Coordinates of C-alpha atoms and ligand atoms in Angstrom, one line a residue:
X1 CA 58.0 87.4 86.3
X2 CA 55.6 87.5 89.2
X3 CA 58.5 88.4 91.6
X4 CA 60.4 91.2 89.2
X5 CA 57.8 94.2 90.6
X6 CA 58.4 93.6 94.3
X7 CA 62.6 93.4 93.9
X8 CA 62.3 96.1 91.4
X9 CA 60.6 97.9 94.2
X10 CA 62.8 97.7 96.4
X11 CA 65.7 98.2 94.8
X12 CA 63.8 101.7 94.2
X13 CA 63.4 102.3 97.7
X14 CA 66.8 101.1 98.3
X15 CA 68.1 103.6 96.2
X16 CA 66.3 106.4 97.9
X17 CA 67.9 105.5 100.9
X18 CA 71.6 105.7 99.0
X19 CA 70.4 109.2 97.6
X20 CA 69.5 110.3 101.1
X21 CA 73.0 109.3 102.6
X22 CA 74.1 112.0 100.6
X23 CA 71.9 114.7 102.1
X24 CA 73.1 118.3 101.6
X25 CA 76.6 117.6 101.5
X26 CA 78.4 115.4 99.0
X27 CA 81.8 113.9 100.0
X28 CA 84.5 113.5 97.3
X29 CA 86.5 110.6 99.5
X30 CA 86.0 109.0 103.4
X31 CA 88.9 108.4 105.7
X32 CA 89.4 105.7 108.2
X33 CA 92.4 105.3 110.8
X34 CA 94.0 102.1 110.6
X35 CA 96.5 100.6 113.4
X36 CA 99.0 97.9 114.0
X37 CA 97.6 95.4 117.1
X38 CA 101.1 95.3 118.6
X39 CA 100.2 91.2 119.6
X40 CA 98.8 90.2 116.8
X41 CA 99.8 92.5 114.1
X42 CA 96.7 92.5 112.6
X43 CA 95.0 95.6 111.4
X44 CA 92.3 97.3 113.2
X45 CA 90.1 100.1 111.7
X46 CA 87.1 101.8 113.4
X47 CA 84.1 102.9 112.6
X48 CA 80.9 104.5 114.6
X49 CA 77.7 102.6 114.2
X50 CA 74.4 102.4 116.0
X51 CA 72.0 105.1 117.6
X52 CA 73.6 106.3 119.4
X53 CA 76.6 106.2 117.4
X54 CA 79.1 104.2 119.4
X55 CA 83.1 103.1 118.4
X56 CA 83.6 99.9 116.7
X57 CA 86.8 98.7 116.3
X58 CA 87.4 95.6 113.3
X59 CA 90.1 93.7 112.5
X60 CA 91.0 94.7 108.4
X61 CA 90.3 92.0 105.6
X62 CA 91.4 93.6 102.8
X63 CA 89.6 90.5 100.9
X64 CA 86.7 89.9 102.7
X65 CA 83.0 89.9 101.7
X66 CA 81.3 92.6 104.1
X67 CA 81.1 94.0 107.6
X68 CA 80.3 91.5 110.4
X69 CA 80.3 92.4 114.1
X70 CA 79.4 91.0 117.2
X71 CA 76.0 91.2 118.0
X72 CA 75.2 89.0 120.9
X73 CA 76.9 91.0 123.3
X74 CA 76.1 94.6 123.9
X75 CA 74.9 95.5 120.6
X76 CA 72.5 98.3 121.5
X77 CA 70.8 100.2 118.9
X78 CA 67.3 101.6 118.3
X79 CA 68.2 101.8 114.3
X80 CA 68.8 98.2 113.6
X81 CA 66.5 96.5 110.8
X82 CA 67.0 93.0 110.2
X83 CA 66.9 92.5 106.4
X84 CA 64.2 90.6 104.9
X85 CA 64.1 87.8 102.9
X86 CA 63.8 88.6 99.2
X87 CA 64.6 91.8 99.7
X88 CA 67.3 93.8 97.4
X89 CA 70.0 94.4 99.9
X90 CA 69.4 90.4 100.4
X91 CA 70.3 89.5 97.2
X92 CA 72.7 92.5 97.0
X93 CA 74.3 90.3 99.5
X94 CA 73.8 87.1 97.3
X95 CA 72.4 85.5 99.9
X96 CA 70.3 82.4 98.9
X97 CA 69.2 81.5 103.0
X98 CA 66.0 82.8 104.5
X99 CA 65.6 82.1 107.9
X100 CA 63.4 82.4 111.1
X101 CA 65.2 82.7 114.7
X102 CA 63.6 81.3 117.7
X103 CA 65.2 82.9 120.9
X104 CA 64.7 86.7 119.7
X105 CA 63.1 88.9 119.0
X106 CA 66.8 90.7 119.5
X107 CA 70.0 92.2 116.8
X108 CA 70.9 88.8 115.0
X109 CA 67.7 86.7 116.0
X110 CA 64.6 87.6 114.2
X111 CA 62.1 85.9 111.6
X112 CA 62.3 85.9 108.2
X113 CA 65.5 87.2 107.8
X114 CA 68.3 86.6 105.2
X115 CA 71.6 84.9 106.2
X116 CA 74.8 84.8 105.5
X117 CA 78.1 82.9 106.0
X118 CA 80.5 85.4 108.4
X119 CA 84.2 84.3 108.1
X120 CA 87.1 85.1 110.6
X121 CA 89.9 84.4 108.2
X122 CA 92.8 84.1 110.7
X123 CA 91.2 81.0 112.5
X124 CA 89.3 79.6 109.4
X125 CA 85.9 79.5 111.1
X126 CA 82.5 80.5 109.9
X127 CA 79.1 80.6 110.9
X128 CA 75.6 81.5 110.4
X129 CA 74.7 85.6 110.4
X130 CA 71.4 87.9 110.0
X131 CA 71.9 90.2 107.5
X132 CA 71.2 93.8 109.2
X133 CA 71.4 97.8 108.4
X134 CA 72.3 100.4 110.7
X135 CA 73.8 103.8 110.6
X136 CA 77.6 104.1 110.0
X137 CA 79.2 107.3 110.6
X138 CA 83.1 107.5 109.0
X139 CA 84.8 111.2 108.2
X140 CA 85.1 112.6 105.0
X141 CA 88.1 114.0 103.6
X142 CA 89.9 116.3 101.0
X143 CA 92.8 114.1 100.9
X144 CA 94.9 116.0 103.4
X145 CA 93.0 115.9 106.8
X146 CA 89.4 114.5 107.8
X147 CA 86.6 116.5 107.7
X148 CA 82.9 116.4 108.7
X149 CA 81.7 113.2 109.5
X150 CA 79.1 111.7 107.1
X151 CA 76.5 108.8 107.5
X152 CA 74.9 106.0 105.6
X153 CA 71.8 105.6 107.2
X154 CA 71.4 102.0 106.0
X155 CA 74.7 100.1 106.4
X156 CA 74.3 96.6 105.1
X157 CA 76.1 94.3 107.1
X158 CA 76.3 91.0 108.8
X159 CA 75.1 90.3 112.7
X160 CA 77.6 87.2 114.7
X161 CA 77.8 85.3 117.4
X162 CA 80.4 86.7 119.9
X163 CA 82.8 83.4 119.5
X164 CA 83.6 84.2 116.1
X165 CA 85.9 86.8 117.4
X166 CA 88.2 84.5 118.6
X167 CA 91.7 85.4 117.3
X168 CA 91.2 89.0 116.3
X169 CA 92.8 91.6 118.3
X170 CA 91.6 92.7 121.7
X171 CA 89.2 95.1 121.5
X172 CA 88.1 94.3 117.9
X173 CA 84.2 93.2 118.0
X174 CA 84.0 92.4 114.4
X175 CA 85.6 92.3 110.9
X176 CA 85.7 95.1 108.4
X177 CA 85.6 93.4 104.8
X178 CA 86.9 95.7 101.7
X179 CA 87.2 93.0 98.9
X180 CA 85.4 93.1 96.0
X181 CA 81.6 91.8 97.0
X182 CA 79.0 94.1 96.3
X183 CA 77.8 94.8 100.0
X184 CA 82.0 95.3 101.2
X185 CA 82.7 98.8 102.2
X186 CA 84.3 100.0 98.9
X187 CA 81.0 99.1 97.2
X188 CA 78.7 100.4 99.9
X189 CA 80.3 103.7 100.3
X190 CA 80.5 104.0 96.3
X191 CA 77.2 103.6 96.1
X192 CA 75.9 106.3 99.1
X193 CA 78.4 109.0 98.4
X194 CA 78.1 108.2 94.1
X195 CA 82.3 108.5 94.0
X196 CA 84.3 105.3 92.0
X197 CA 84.6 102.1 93.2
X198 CA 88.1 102.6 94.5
X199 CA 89.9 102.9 98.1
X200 CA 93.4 103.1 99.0
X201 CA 95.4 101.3 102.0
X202 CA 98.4 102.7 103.8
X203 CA 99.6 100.6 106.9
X204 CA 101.7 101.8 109.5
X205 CA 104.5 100.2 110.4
X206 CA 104.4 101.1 113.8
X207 CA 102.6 100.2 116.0
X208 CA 101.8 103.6 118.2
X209 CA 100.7 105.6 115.0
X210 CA 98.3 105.1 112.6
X211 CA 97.9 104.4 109.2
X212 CA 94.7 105.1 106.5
X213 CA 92.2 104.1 105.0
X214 CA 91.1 106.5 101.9
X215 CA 87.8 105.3 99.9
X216 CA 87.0 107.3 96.8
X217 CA 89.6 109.2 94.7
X218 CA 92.6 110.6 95.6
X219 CA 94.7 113.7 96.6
X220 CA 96.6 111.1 99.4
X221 CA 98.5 113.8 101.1
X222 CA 101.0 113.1 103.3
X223 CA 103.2 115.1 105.9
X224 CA 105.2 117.1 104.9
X225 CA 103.1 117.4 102.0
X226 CA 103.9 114.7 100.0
X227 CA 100.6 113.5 97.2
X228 CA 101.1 110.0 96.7
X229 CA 98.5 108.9 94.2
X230 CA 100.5 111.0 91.0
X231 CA 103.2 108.7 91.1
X232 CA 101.4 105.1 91.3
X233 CA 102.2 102.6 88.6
X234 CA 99.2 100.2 87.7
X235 CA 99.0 96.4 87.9
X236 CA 95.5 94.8 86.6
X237 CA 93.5 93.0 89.3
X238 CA 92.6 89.4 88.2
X239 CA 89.4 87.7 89.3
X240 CA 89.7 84.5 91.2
X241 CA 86.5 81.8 89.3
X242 CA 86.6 80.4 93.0
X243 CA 85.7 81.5 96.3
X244 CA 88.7 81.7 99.2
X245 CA 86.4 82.3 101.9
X246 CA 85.9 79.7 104.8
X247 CA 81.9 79.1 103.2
X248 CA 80.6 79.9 100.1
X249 CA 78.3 78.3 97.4
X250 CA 79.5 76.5 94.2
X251 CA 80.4 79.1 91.7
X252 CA 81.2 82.1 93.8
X253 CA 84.1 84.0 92.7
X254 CA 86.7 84.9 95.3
X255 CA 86.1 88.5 96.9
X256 CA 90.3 88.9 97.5
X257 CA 92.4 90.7 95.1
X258 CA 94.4 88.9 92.8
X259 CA 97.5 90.5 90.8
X260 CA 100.0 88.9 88.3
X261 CA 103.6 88.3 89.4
X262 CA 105.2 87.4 86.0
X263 CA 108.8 86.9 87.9
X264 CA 110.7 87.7 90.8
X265 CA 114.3 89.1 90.5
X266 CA 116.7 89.5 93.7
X267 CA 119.2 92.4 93.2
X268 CA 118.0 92.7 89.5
X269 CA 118.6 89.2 89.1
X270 CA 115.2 87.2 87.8
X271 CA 114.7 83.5 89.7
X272 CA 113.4 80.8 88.3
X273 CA 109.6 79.9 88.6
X274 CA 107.6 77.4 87.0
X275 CA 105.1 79.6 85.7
X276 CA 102.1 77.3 86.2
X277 CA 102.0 78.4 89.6
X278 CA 101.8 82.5 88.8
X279 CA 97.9 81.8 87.4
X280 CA 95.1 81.3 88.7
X281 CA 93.6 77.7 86.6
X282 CA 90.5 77.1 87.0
X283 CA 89.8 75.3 90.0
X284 CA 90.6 78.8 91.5
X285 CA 94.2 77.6 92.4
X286 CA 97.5 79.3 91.8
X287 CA 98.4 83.2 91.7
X288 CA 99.1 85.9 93.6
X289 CA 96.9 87.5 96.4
X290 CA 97.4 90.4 98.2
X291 CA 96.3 89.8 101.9
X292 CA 96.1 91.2 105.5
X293 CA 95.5 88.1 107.1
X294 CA 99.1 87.3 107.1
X295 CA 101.9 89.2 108.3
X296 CA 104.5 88.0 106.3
X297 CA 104.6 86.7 102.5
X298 CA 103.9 83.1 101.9
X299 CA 105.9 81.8 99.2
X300 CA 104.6 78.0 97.1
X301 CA 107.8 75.7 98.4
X302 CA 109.7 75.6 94.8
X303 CA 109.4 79.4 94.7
X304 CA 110.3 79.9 98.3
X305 CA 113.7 77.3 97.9
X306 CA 114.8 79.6 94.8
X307 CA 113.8 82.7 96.5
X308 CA 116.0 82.1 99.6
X309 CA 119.0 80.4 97.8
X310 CA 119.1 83.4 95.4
X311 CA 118.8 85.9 98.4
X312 CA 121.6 83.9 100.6
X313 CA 123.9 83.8 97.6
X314 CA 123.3 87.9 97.1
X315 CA 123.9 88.3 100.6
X316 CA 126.9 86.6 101.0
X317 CA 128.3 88.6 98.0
X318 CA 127.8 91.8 100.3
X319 CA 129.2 89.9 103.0
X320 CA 126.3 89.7 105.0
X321 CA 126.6 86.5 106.5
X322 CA 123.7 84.2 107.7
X323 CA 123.0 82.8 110.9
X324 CA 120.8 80.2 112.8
X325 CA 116.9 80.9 111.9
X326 CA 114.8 82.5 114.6
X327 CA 111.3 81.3 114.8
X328 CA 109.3 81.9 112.5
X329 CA 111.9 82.7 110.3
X330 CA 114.5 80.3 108.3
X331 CA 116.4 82.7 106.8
X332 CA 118.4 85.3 108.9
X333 CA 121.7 86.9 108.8
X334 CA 123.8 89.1 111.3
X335 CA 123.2 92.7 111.0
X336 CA 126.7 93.3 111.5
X337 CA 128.1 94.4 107.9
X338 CA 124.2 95.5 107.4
X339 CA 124.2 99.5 106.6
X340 CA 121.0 101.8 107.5
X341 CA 119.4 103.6 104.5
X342 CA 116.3 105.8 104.2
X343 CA 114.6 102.9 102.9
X344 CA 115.6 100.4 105.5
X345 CA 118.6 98.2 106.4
X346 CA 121.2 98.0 103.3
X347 CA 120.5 94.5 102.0
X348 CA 120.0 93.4 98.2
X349 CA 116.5 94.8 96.7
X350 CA 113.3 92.4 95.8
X351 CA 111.5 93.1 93.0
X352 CA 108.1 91.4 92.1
X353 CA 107.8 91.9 88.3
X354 CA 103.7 92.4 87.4
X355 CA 101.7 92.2 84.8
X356 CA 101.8 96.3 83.1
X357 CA 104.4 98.4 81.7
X358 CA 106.9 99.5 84.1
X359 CA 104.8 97.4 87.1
X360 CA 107.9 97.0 89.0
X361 CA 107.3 96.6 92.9
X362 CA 110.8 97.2 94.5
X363 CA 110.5 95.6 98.3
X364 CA 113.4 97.6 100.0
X365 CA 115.1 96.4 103.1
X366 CA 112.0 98.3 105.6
X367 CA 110.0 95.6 103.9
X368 CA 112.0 92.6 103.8
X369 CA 114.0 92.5 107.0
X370 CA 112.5 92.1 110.3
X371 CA 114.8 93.2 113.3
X372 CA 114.7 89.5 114.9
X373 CA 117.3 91.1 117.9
X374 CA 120.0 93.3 118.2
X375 CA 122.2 91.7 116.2
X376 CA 119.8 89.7 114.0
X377 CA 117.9 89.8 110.8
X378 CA 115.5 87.8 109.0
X379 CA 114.1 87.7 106.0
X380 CA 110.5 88.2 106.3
X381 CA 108.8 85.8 104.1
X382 CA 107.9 81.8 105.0
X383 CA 107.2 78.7 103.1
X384 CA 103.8 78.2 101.9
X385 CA 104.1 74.4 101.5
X386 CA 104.1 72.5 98.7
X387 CA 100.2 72.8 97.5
X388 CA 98.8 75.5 98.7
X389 CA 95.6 77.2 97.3
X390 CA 97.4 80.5 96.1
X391 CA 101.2 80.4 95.4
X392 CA 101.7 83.6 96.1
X393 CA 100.5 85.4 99.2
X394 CA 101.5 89.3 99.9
X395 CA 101.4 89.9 103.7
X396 CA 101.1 93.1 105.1
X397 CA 104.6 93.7 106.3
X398 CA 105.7 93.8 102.5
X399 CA 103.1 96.5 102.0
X400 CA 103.3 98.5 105.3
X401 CA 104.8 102.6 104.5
X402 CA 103.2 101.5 100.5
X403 CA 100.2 103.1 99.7
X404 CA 97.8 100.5 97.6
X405 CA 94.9 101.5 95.6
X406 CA 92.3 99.1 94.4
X407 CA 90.0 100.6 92.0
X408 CA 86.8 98.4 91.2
X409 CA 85.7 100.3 88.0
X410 CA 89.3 99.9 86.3
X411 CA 90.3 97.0 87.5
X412 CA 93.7 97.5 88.6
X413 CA 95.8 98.1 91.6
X414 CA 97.6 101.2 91.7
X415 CA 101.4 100.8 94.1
X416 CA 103.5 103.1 95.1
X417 CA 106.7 101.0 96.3
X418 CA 108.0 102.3 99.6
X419 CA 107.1 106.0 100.5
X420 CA 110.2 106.3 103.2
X421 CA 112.1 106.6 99.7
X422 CA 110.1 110.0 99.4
X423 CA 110.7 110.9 102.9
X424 CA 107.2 109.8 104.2
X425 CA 105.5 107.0 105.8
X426 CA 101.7 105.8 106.3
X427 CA 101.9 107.2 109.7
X428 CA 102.1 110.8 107.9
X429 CA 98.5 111.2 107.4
X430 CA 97.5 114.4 109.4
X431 CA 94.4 113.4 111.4
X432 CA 93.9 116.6 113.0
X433 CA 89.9 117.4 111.6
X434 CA 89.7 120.5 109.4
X435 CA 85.7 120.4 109.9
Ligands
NAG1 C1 59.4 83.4 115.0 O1 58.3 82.8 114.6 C2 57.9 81.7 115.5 C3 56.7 81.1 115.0 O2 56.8 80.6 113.7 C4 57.8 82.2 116.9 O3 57.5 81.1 117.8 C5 59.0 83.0 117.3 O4 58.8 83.5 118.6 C6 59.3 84.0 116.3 N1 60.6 84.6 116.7 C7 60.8 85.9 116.6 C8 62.3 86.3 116.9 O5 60.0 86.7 116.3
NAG2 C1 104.7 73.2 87.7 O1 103.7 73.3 88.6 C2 102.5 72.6 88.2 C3 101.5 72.9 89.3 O2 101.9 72.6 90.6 C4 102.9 71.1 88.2 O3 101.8 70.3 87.8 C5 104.0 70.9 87.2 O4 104.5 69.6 87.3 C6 105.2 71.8 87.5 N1 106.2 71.7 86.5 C7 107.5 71.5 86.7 C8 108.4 71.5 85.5 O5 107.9 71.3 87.8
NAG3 C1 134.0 91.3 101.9 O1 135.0 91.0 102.9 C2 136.3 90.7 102.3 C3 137.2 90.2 103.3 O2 136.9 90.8 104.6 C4 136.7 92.0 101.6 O3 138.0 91.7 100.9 C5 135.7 92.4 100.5 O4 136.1 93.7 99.9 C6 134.3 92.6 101.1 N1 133.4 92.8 100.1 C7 132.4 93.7 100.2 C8 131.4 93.8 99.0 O5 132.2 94.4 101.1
NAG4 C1 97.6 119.4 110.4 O1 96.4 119.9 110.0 C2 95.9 121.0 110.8 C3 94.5 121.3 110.4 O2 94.5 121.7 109.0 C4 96.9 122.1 110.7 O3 96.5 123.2 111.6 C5 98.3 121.6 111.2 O4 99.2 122.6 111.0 C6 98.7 120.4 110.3 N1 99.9 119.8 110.9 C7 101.0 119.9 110.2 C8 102.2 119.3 110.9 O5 101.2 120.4 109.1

């Protein structure tokens, strides 16, 4: 009882900051720009942060907790506040460490702070952070260009050591979390701007134009005036009981997005799946993620043997004959009796059967095939070995020219299956600022 009036408090003041984001003018949506790191094939975002506001690129984690960037090196900023322990925004961030920090006072280091555990998914590291606040500065939009650029003057994220960018793209300082935690940037800019609990990724497939990130409802426009989110059909999101992230305390829940696959069919015929392995049970194992930490689908090793035999067999019935594998890929095939459509090379359709009435997510040829040379294609999804935490992982080449929407208050993904079948692509977002 004794400690209910201070946290109420602050969760007062902390909403007065929120209502102040907002100022005179209320956005209806944000839009980020989102690019293909031609080395890694990660996907970096940016933001502005700081005073003064300067560029900060992050690598995307469509599942991860929060914003973390590096804050040892060249993090300059006369609006930075450390968060305090027992604070709101700390347990916002459901962060049970308080800590003191002995070589500061500087951005990461200072006493009686609360921590948290940063995470770079792609090398499976974390560490110890400060939880921080500073501005953040992103565009608004009306779904068809950006507009004015908006703030939130107190942007919870995480400080971390400069190390723990090892493995993201050059140039990234930090990682850009949009999973389901309340202090990720779905939540955070839901809460400042008062719009839904929903965002919506489109990733480019290229690597010289940019894709988007949309937070709030739609319109998605996109050139030549194409509005994507009409035609979405709806999957419900599942919660994982168990963490996924490389730290976290007994009884988290994962922040990623789960969906349900109820069955995989390969040129309208279904495979065969033991169907213990398409939920999540709960130790948190099992399902079906969706995930831009890796590029290319991981399939559990009984699904991935069925899934290739079935598409080799519906290959060769199109006489489209394999050939030898090409690192990292097993399965490939000469492109020589492969056709071109709108939607990618001519080669027998995937479709992931979900959960919801007509939740049918054709994978087209621009999805499944990756151009390994001139005369070579492979079939872009790997073994995930034989006991692996999640069965089922999406990569983001499956999804790349789809437009995904992940809507919180609903709890359901909304997918739009490749747009180059309506003559568009991610890269069709027109960036040029109608301020
Ligand atoms: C934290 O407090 C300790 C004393 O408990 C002090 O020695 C140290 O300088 C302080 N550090 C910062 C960053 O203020
Ligand atoms: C299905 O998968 C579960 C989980 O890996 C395993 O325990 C079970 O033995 C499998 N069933 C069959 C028929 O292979
Ligand atoms: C496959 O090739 C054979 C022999 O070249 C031909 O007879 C057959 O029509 C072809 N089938 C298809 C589906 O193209
Ligand atoms: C992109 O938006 C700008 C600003 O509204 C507009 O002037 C321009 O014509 C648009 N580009 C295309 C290709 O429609």
């Amino acid at each position: 009882m004794a400690s209910s009036y201070p946290l109420f408090l602050s969760s007062l003041l902390l909403l007065i900051s929120f209502c102040h984001a907002q100022s005179s003018f209320r956005p209806d949506a944000l839009v980020l720009p989102v690019r293909k790191d031609a080395s890694t094939q990660q996907y970096v975002t940016r933001i502005n942060q700081r005073t003064p506001l300067v560029p900060v690129n992050l690598v995307v984690h469509l599942g991860g907790q929060f914003l973390w960037v590096d804050c040892e090196n060249n993090y300059v900023s006369s609006s930075y506040r450390p968060v305090r322990c027992r604070s709101a925004q700390c347990s916002l961030a459901g962060s049970s460490g308080c800590g003191d920090c002995f070589n500061g006072p500087r951005p990461g280091c200072n006493n009686n702070t609360c921590g948290v555990f940063p995470d770079n998914p792609f090398t499976r590291t974390a560490t110890g952070g400060e939880l921080a606040e500073d501005i953040v500065s992103v565009q608004s939009t009306d779904g068809s260009n950006p507009g004015r650029s908006v703030t939130v003057p107190r942007f919870i994220f995480s400080c971390a050591p400069t190390f723990l960018l090892q493995g993201l793209a050059s140039g990234a300082t930090g990682l850009a979390g949009l999973g389901r935690a309340r202090i990720a940037f779905p939540s955070q800019f839901a809460s400042a701007f008062s719009f839904r609990r929903k965002f919506a990724v489109c990733l480019s497939s290229s690597t010289s134009s940019n894709g988007v990130i949309f937070f709030g409802d739609g319109p998605y426009n996109f050139l030549p005036n194409i509005e994507v989110s009409q035609s979405l059909r709806f999957t419900p999101l599942f919660i994982n009981p168990v963490s996924t992230a490389a730290a976290s305390s007994q009884g988290e829940p994962s922040t990623e997005y789960f969906i349900r696959v109820n069955s995989i069919r390969i040129n309208n015929n279904p495979i065969t799946i033991n169907n213990t392995l398409l939920t999540i049970d709960s130790q948190g194992n099992g399902g079906t993620k969706i995930s831009t930490v890796n590029t290319y689908t991981l399939l559990e090793s009984s699904i991935y043997r069925e899934f290739t035999a079935a598409y080799i067999r519906e290959a060769a019935a199109r006489n489209i004959s394999r050939v030898a594998g090409v690192a990292p890929f097993d399965v490939c095939f000469s492109s020589q009796n492969v056709g071109s459509t709108r939607v990618g090379p001519a080669v027998p359709f995937i479709d992931l059967v979900l959960q919801g009435q007509n939740a049918v997510w054709t994978i087209t040829g621009s999805n499944s095939m990756v151009q390994a040379n001139d005369n070579v294609l492979c079939l872009g999804f790997l073994d995930g070995g034989s006991n692996p935490r999640t069965s089922i992982v999406i990569g983001g080449y499956q999804f790349e020219d789809n437009l995904l929407q992940f809507d919180l208050a609903a709890s359901r993904m909304g997918f739009s299956s490749t747009l180059l079948g309506r003559s568009t692509t991610c890269a069709n977002f027109n960036f040029t600022s109608n301020a």
